[in-house]
Structure formats: structure tokens, C-alpha cells
Tab-separated table of N, CA and C in Angstrom:
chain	number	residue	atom	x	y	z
Z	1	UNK	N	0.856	-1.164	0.000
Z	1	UNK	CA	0.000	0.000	0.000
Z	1	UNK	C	0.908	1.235	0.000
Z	2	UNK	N	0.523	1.772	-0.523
Z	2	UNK	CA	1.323	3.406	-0.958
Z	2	UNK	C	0.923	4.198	0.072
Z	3	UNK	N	1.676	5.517	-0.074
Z	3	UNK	CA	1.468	6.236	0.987
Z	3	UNK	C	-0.229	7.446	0.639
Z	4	UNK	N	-0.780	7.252	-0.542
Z	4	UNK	CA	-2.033	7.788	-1.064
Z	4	UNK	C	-2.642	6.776	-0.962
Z	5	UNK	N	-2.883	5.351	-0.831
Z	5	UNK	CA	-3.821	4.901	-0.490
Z	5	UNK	C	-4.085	4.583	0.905
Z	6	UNK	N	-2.800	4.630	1.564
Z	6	UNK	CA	-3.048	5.094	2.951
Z	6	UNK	C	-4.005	5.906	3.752
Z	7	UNK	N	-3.808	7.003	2.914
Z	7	UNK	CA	-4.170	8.201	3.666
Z	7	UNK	C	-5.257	8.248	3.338
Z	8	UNK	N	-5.742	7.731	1.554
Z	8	UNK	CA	-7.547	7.680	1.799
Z	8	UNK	C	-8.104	6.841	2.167
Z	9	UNK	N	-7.677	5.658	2.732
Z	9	UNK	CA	-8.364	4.836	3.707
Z	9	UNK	C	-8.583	4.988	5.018
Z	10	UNK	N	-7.137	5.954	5.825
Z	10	UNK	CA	-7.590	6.368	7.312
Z	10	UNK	C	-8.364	7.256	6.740
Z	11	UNK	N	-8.490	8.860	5.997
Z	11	UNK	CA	-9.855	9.867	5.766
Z	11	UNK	C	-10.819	9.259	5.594
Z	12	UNK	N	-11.350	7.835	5.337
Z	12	UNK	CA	-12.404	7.079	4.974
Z	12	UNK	C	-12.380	6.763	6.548
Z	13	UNK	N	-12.306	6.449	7.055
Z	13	UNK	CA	-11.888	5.770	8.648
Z	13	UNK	C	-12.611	6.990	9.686
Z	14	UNK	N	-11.365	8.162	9.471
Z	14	UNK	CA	-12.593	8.800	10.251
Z	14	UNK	C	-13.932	9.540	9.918
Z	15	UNK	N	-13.889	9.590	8.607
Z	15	UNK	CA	-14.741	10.264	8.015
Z	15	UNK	C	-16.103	8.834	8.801
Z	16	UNK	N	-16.277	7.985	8.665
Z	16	UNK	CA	-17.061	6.787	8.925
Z	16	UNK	C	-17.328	6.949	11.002
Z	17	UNK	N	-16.144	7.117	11.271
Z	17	UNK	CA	-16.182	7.138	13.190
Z	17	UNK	C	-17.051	8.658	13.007
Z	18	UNK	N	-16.936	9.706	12.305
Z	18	UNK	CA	-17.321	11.059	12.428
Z	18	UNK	C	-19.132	10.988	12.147
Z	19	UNK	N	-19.564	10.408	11.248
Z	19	UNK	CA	-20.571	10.127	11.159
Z	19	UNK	C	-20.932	9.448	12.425
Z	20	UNK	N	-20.904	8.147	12.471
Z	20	UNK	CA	-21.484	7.226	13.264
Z	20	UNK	C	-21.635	7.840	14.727
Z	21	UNK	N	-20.455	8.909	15.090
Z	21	UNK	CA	-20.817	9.601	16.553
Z	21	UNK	C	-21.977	10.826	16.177
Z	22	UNK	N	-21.331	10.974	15.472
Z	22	UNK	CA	-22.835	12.321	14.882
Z	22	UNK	C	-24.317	11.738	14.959
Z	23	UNK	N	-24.701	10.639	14.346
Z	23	UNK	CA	-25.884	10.280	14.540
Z	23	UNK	C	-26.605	9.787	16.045
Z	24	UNK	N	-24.897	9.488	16.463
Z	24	UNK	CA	-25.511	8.964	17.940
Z	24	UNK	C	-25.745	10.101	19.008
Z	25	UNK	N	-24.885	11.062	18.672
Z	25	UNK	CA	-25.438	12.231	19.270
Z	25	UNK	C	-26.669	13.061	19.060
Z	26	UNK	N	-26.912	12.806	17.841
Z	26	UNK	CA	-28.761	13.075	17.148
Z	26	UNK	C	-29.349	12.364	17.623
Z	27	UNK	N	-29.371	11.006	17.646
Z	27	UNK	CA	-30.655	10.141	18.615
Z	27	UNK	C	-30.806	10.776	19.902
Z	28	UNK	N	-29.215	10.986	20.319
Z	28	UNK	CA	-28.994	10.786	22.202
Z	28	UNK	C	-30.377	12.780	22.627
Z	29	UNK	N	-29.430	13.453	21.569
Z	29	UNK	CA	-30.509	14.786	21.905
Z	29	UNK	C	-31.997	14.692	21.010
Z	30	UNK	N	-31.997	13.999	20.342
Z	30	UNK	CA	-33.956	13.776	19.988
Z	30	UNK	C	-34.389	13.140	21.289
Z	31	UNK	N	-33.898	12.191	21.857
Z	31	UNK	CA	-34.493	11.533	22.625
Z	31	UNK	C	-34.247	12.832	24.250
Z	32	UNK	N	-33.640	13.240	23.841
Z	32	UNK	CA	-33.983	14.665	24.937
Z	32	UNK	C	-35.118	15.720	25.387
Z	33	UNK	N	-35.048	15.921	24.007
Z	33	UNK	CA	-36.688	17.062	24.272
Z	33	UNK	C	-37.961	16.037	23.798
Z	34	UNK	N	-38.499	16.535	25.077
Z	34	UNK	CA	-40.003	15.591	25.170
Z	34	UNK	C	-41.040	15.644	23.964
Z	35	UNK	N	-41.684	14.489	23.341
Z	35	UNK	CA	-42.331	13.969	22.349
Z	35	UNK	C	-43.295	14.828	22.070
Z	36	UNK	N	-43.796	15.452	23.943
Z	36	UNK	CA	-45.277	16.322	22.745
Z	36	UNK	C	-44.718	18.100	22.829
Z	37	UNK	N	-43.173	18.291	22.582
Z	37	UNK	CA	-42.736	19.526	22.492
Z	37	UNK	C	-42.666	19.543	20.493
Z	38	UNK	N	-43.254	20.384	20.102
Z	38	UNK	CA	-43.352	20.908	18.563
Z	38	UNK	C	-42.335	22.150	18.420
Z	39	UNK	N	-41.622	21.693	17.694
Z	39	UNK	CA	-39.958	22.938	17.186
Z	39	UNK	C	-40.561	24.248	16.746
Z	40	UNK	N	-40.954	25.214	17.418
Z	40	UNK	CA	-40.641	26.834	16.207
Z	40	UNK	C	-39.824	27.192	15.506
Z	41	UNK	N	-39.006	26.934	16.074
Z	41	UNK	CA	-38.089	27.922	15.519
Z	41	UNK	C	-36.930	28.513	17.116
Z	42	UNK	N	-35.816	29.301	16.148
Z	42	UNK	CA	-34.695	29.956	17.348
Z	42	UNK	C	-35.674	30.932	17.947
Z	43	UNK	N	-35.375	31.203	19.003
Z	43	UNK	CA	-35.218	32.237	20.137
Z	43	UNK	C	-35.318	33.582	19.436
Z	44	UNK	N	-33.746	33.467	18.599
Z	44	UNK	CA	-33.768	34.527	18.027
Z	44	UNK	C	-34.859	35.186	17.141
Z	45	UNK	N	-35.142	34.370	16.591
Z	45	UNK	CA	-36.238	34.683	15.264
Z	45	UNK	C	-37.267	35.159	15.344
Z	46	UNK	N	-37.580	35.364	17.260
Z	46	UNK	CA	-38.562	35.895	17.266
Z	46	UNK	C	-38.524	37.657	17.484
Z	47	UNK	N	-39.309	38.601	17.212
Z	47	UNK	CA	-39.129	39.811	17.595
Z	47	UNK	C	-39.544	39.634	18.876
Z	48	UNK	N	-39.209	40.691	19.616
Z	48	UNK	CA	-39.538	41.591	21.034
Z	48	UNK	C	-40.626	42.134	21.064
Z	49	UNK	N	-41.660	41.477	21.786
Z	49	UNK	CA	-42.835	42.095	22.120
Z	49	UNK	C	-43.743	42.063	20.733
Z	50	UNK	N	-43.870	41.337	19.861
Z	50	UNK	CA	-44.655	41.127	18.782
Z	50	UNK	C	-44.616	39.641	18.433
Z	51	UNK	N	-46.424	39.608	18.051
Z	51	UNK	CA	-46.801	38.649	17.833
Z	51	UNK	C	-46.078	37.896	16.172
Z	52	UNK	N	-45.621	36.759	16.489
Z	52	UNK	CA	-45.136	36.183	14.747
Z	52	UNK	C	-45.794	34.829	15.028
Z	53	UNK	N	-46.295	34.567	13.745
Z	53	UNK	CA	-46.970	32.957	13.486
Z	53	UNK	C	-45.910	32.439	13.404
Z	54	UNK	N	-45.822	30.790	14.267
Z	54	UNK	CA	-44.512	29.936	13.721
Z	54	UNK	C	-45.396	28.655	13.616
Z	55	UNK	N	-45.048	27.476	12.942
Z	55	UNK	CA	-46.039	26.619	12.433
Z	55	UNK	C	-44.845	25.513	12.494
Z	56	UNK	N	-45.619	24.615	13.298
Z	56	UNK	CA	-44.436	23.240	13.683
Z	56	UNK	C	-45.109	21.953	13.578
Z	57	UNK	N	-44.527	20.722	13.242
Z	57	UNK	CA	-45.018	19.669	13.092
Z	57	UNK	C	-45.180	18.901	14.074
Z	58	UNK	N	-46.197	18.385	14.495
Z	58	UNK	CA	-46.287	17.379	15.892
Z	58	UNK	C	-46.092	16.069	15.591
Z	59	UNK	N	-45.828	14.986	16.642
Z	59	UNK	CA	-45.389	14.078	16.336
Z	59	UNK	C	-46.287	13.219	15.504
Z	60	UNK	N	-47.569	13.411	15.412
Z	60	UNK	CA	-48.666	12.828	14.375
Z	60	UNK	C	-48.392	13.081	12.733
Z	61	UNK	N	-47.423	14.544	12.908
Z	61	UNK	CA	-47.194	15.034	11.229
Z	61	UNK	C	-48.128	16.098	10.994
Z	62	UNK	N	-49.101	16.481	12.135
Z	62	UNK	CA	-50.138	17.832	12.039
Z	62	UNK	C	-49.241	18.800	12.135
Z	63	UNK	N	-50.018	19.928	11.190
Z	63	UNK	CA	-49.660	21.547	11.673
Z	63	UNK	C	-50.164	22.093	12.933
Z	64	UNK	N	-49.071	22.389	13.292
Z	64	UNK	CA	-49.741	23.131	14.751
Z	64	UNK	C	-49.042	24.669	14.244
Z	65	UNK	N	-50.693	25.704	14.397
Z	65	UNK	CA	-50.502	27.059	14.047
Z	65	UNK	C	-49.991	28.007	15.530
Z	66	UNK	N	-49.386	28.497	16.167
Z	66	UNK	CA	-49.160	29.442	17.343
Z	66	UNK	C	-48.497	30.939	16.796
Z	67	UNK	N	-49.012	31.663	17.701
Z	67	UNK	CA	-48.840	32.813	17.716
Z	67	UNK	C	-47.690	32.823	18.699
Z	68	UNK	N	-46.512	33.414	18.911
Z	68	UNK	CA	-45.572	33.712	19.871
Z	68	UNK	C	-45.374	35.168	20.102
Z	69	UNK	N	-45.191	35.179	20.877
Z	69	UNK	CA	-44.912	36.686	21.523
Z	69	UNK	C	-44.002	36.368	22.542
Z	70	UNK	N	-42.855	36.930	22.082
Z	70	UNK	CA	-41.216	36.681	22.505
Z	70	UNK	C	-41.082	37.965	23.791
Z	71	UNK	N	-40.516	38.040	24.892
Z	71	UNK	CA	-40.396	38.746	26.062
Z	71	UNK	C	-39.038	38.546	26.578
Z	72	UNK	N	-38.116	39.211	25.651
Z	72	UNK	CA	-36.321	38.593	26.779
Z	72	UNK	C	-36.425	37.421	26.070
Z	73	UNK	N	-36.245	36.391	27.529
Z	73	UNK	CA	-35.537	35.085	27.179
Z	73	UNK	C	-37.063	34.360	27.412
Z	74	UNK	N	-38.395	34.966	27.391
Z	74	UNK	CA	-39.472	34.233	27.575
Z	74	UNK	C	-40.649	34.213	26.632
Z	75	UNK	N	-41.064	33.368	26.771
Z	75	UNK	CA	-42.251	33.532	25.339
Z	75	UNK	C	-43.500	33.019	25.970
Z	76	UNK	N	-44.598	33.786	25.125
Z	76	UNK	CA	-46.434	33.722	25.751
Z	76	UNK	C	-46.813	33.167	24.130
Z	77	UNK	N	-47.428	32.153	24.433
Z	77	UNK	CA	-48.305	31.620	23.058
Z	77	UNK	C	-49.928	31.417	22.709
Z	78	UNK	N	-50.250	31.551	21.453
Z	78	UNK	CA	-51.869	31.657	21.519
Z	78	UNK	C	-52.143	30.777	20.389
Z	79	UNK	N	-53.576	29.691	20.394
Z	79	UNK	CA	-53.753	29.222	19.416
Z	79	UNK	C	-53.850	30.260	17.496
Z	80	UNK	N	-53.079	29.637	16.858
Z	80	UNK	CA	-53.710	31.491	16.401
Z	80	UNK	C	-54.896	30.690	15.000
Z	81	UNK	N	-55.478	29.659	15.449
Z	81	UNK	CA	-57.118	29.445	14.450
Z	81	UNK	C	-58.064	30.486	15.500
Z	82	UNK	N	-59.026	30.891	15.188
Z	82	UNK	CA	-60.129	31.267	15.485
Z	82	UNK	C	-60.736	30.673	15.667
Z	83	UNK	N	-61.146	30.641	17.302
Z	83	UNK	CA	-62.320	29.827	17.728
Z	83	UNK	C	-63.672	29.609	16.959
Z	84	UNK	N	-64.500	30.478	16.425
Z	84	UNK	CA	-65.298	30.176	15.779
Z	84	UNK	C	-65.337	29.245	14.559
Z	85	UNK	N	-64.667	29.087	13.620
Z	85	UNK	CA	-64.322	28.176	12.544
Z	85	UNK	C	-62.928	27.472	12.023
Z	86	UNK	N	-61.823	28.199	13.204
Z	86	UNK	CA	-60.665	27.401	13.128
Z	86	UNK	C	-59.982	28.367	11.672
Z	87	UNK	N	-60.157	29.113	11.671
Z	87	UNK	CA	-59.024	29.936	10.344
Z	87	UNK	C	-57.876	30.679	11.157
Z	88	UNK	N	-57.630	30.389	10.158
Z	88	UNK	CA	-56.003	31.229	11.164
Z	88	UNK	C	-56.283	32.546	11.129
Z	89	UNK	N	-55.640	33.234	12.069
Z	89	UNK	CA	-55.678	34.711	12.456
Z	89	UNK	C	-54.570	35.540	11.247
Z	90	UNK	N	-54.958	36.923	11.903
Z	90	UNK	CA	-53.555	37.566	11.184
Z	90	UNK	C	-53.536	38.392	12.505
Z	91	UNK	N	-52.154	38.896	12.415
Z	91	UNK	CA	-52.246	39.890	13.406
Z	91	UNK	C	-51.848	41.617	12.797
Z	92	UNK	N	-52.699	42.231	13.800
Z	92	UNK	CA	-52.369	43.933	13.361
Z	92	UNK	C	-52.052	44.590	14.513
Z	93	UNK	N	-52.223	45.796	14.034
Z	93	UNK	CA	-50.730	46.773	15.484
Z	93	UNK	C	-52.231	46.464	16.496
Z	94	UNK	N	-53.550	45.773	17.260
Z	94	UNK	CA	-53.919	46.028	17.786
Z	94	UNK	C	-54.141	44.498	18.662
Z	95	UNK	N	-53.787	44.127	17.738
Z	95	UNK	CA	-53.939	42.492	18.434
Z	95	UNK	C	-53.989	41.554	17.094
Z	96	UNK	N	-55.772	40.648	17.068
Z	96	UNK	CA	-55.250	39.774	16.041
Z	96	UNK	C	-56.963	39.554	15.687
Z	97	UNK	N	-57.267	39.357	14.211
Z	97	UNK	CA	-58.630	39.716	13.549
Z	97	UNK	C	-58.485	38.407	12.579
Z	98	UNK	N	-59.793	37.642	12.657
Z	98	UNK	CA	-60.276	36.639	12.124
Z	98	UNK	C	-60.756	37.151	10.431
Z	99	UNK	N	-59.815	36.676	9.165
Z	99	UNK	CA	-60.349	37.190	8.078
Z	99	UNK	C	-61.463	36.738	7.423
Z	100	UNK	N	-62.021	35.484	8.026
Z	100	UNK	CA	-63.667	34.893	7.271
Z	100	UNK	C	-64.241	35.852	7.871
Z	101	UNK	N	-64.415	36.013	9.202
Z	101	UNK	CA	-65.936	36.585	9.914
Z	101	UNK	C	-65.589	37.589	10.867
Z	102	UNK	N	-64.131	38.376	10.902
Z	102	UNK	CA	-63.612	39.816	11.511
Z	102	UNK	C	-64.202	39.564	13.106
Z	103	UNK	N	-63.804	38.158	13.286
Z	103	UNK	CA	-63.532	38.261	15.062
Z	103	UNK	C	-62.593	38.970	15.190
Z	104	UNK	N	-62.598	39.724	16.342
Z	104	UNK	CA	-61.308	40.808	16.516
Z	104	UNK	C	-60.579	39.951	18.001
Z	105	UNK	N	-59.438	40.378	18.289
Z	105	UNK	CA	-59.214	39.492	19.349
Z	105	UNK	C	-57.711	40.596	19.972
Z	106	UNK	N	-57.606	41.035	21.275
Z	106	UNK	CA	-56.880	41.927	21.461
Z	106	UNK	C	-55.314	41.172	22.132
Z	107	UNK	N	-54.209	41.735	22.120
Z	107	UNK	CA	-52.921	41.313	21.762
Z	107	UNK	C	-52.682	40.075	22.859
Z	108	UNK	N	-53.200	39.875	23.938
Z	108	UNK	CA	-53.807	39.214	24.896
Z	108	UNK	C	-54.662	38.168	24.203
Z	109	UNK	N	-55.112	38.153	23.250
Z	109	UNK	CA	-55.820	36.836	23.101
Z	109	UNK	C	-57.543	36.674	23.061
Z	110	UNK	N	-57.541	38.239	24.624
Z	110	UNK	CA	-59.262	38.438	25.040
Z	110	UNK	C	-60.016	38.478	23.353
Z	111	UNK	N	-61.260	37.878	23.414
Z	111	UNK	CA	-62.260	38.457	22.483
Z	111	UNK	C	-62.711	39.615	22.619
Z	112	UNK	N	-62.807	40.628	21.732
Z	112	UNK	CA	-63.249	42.020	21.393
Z	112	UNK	C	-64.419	42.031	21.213
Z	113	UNK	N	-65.211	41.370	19.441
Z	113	UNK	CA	-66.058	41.704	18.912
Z	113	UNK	C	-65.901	40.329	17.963
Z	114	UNK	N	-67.058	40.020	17.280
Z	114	UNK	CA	-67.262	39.159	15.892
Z	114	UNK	C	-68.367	37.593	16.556
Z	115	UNK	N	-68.375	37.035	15.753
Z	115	UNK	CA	-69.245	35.925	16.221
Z	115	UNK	C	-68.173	34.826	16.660
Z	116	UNK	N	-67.091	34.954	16.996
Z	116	UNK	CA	-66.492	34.167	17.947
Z	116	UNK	C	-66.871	34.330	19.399
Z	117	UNK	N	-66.677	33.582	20.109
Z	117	UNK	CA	-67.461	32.946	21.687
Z	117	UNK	C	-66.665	33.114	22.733
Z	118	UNK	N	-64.966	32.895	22.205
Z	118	UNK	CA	-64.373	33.091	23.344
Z	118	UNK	C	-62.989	33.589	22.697
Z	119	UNK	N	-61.742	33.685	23.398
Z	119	UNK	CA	-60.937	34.635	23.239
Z	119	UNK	C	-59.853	33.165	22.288
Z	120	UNK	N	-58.571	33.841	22.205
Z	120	UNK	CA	-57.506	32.796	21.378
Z	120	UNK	C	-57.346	31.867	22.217
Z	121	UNK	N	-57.117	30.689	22.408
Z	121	UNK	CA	-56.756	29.840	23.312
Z	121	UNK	C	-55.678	29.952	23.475
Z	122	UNK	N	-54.706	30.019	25.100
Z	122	UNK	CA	-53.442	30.288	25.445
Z	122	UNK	C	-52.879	28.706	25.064
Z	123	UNK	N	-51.916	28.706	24.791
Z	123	UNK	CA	-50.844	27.791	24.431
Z	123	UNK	C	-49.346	28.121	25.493
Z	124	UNK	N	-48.816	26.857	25.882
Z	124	UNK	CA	-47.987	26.697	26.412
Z	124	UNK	C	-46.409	26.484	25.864
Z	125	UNK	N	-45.643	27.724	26.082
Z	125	UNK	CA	-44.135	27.873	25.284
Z	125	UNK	C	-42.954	27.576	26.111
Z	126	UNK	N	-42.158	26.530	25.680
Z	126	UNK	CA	-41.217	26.244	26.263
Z	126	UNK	C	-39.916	26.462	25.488
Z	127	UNK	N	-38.814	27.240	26.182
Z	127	UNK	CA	-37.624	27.494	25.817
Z	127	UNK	C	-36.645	26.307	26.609
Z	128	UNK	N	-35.653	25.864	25.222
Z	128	UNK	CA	-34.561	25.184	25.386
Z	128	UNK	C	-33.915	25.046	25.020
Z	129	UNK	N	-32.590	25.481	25.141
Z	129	UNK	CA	-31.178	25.587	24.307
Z	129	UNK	C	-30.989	26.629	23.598
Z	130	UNK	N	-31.923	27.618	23.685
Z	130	UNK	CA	-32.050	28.977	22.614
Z	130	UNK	C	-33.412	28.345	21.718
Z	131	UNK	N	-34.286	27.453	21.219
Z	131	UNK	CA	-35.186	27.246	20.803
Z	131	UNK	C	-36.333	26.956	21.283
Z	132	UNK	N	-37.551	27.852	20.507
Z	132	UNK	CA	-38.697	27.842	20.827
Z	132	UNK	C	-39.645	26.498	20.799
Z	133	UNK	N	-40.425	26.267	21.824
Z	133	UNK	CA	-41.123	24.856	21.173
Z	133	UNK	C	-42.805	25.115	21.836
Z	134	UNK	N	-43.668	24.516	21.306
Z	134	UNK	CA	-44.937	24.382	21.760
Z	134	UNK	C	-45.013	23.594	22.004
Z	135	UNK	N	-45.815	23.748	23.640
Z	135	UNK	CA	-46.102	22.202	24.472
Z	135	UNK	C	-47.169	21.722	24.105
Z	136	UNK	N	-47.240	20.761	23.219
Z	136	UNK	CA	-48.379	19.981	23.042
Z	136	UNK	C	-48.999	18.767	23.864
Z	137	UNK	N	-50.344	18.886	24.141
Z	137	UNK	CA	-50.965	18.239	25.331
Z	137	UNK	C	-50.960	16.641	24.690
């Protein structure tokens, strides 16, 4: 064996140990954060004190829609469908307005006005490692 086929057989060598610890360190931290936590997104990504839609997959493969509202290192979450028919919200500088049927809903979540019944449903946000996640029940 030459001294070039040497050397691409150990780079094959660790290139192979480099993987194989990599994945085991991907199982070892999936199996870290709990099953019914759904990924947003970074920490970062969220603004300060404004509402942003982040949309994460649960372990079923559903969309889960939330509203986040980022505070520092803490975050407040809201279902963001509309109680009345389940459409997603939008939000404006006053809170957040249902576009089928102009439920209005104030930055809080409370119901305002529209033929919705009750306010956004609060959702539960958990920070870990710098990433956002929704606690799914």
C-alpha cells in the first residue's frame, strides 16, 4: 500500500467514526426534548414584544398554528385558528382579527367583537437551548 492509499483509507476511517458519533449524538438529543414539544423555531427569530406565526409539526405530522410573543428570554403563546371556525388569524398593530368573519381578538388573546365565543386559546411555550417549542398536550 502506498502512501495515497493510505491516507484515503484512514480519511475514509474517520470520516465513517465522524458520522457514526454524529448520529448517535442526534438520537442521544432527539431523545432529549419531550415527544409532545413541537420545534418553532430559534429564540432569536422571534421579535420583542410582537406577535409572529410559527407553524411546527407534531409528532402525528399535524400543523400546529401558534402565535408567539417573545419577552427577553421568555415567550407567551396563543392558538392562532379562530375559535369560531378554526381559520387562522392575522395579526395587526392592535392584536389579532379573524379574516372569514372579523372576530377581533386583542394582543392578549381576550375576544373584542365578531361571532367568535371566546378569546384565542393560550398555548404553552417552552424554551430550550435557545429554541422555541410548543407544548403539546
Amino acid at each position: 500500500m502506498n502512501k495515497r492509499d493510505f491516507l484515503k483509507a484512514a480519511a475514509l476511517s474517520v470520516a465513517t467514526v465522524v458520522v457514526q458519533s454524529g448520529e448517535a449524538v442526534g438520537l442521544n438529543l432527539s431523545a432529549a426534548i419531550p415527544k409532545n414539544y413541537v420545534k418553532l423555531g430559534k429564540l432569536g427569530s422571534f421579535p420583542q414584544a410582537r406577535a409572529k406565526l410559527a407553524v411546527g409539526t407534531d409528532r402525528f405530522g399535524k400543523k400546529q398554528s401558534v402565535w408567539v410573543i417573545r419577552n427577553k428570554n421568555t415567550a407567551s403563546g396563543f392558538d392562532a385558528k379562530c375559535p369560531h371556525q378554526g381559520v387562522v388569524t392575522k395579526a395587526d398593530e392592535k392584536g389579532f382579527i379573524c379574516p372569514a368573519h372579523n372576530s377581533m381578538f386583542t394582543a392578549s388573546g381576550t375576544r373584542v367583537s365578531g361571532p367568535a365565543q371566546t378569546g384565542l386559546a393560550k398555548r404553552k411555550i417552552a424554551i430550550s437551548a435557545g429554541m422555541v417549542y410548543l407544548v403539546w398536550n
